[in-house]
Amino acid sequence: MRIRFGPAGIPLSCKGKGTIDGIKYTADEGLDAFEVEFVRGVRMSIENAKEVGEIARERDVLLSCHCPYWINCCPEKEEKREIAIRNILQTARVAKAMKAWVIVFHPGYYMKRSPKEAKKIVLKTLEKVLEDMHGEGIYDVNLGLETTGKNSQLGTLEEVISLSTLLDQVVPV
């Protein structure tokens, strides 16, 4: 595998244009990776995602997707955990259609828990996400746990690597 470089989201030079234009611009600039941003919600149809993927493959641009910012895999309330699972699955479905290799998100917040307690809840959440993904035949999209520098968030390098070693299809980002 070679190292690839590219922007997260549509470059400013493409302001007001769509993802496909962003991918074309990225390739024209000599870059070969592109992160499709769903940080404010997954608003792309499966049909559009397939077209995005086709253009990216034609231009040799490797795709990743960023899940919505509000995902928290260890919230205090169960219904919020279910919302996180739903949003990760939405992103995974679209990522599969475009043949993105990974979906990226911050694992969650400690929510006044110890890191060990929070990690157990995140692990349980990720296991459920993977179970649901596999139930839908999604085996080719990885869950990319993003590191964070915030004291309130689970996501130190050690935590991310540890979670990545415990589950297949989970990678550090």
XYZ file of C-alpha atoms in Angstrom:
173
model
C 0.000 0.000 0.000
C 1.355 3.411 -0.893
C 0.888 6.582 1.104
C -1.735 8.848 -0.439
C -2.469 12.521 0.133
C -5.580 14.593 -0.364
C -8.060 16.965 1.237
C -10.809 16.396 3.760
C -13.840 17.786 1.997
C -14.263 19.809 -1.139
C -11.273 22.125 -1.641
C -11.968 25.835 -1.229
C -11.198 26.320 -4.919
C -14.314 24.253 -5.645
C -16.554 26.223 -3.275
C -20.193 25.761 -4.167
C -19.508 22.701 -6.306
C -20.134 19.096 -5.439
C -18.108 16.102 -4.362
C -17.436 14.926 -7.904
C -15.910 18.279 -8.843
C -13.854 18.119 -5.648
C -12.487 14.698 -6.596
C -11.660 15.824 -10.140
C -9.933 18.937 -8.824
C -7.984 16.841 -6.305
C -6.753 14.497 -9.043
C -5.900 17.409 -11.348
C -3.736 18.845 -8.539
C -1.776 15.573 -8.417
C -3.331 14.309 -5.181
C -4.737 10.807 -4.825
C -6.960 10.685 -1.727
C -10.211 12.414 -0.788
C -12.286 12.364 2.382
C -15.996 12.793 1.721
C -17.362 14.871 4.585
C -20.657 13.847 6.161
C -19.901 15.854 9.292
C -23.323 17.534 9.312
C -25.245 14.433 8.269
C -25.238 11.839 5.506
C -26.944 13.584 2.621
C -25.962 11.545 -0.399
C -28.025 8.932 -2.184
C -26.665 5.468 -2.895
C -26.902 6.232 -6.637
C -24.857 9.427 -6.242
C -22.356 7.569 -4.046
C -21.842 4.973 -6.786
C -21.155 7.758 -9.285
C -18.712 9.420 -6.854
C -16.904 6.107 -6.487
C -16.734 5.579 -10.231
C -15.159 8.996 -10.811
C -12.686 8.423 -7.962
C -11.597 5.060 -9.392
C -11.227 6.554 -12.883
C -8.960 9.240 -11.380
C -7.143 6.821 -8.994
C -8.342 8.729 -5.923
C -8.754 6.645 -2.766
C -11.902 7.582 -0.836
C -12.636 7.780 2.857
C -15.703 9.250 4.571
C -16.053 11.234 7.780
C -19.122 10.411 9.876
C -21.275 13.132 11.453
C -19.533 15.063 14.214
C -22.209 14.328 16.808
C -21.437 10.611 17.060
C -20.745 9.468 20.604
C -20.237 5.744 21.118
C -20.479 6.018 24.919
C -23.277 8.466 25.778
C -25.145 8.493 29.051
C -28.476 7.536 27.457
C -29.081 4.362 25.457
C -31.192 6.148 22.818
C -28.197 8.379 22.008
C -26.010 5.299 21.550
C -28.630 3.959 19.125
C -28.482 7.269 17.220
C -24.688 6.934 16.994
C -25.038 3.383 15.678
C -27.629 4.542 13.130
C -25.384 7.393 11.906
C -22.316 5.159 11.610
C -24.388 2.620 9.636
C -25.741 5.351 7.340
C -22.191 6.431 6.601
C -21.059 2.829 6.084
C -23.834 2.178 3.549
C -22.898 5.187 1.446
C -19.165 4.414 1.848
C -19.772 0.875 0.585
C -21.626 2.222 -2.465
C -18.714 4.524 -3.338
C -16.148 1.863 -2.377
C -14.519 4.028 0.290
C -12.091 2.014 2.393
C -12.792 3.626 5.790
C -15.295 5.782 7.662
C -13.739 8.108 10.238
C -15.171 9.269 13.565
C -14.208 10.173 17.108
C -15.113 7.256 19.411
C -16.833 9.345 22.075
C -16.726 11.266 25.313
C -15.896 9.964 28.774
C -19.102 11.507 30.172
C -17.743 11.520 33.763
C -16.667 7.876 33.447
C -13.226 6.436 33.847
C -11.346 5.758 30.595
C -11.674 2.022 31.291
C -15.478 2.246 31.679
C -15.849 4.409 28.576
C -13.694 2.021 26.548
C -15.954 -0.915 27.482
C -19.018 0.972 26.266
C -17.295 2.034 23.034
C -16.211 -1.563 22.439
C -19.809 -2.771 22.936
C -21.054 -0.079 20.525
C -18.477 -0.947 17.866
C -19.326 -4.642 18.173
C -23.003 -3.790 17.532
C -22.098 -1.575 14.557
C -19.987 -4.346 13.029
C -22.719 -6.920 13.652
C -25.225 -4.684 11.847
C -22.762 -3.935 9.038
C -22.124 -7.647 8.532
C -25.892 -8.276 8.562
C -26.079 -5.896 5.588
C -23.082 -7.456 3.846
C -20.700 -4.587 4.594
C -17.299 -6.225 5.069
C -15.143 -3.928 2.958
C -15.529 -0.678 4.904
C -13.371 -0.158 7.993
C -14.281 1.837 11.084
C -11.562 4.465 11.480
C -11.233 5.647 15.063
C -9.821 9.144 15.061
C -7.411 10.291 17.732
C -8.237 13.405 19.702
C -6.342 15.764 21.939
C -9.265 16.645 24.191
C -9.213 15.470 27.806
C -12.984 14.948 27.688
C -12.851 12.542 24.730
C -11.855 8.922 24.459
C -9.278 8.909 21.701
C -5.705 8.948 22.900
C -3.337 7.153 20.564
C -3.104 4.297 23.061
C -6.903 3.975 23.351
C -7.412 4.027 19.586
C -4.699 1.441 18.960
C -6.033 -0.751 21.756
C -9.585 -0.732 20.342
C -8.191 -1.388 16.864
C -6.422 -4.520 18.067
C -9.589 -5.884 19.697
C -11.833 -5.837 16.616
C -11.400 -6.691 12.966
C -12.405 -3.902 10.593
C -11.414 -1.233 13.136
C -8.350 0.853 12.321
C -6.581 3.821 13.949
C -6.826 7.154 12.133
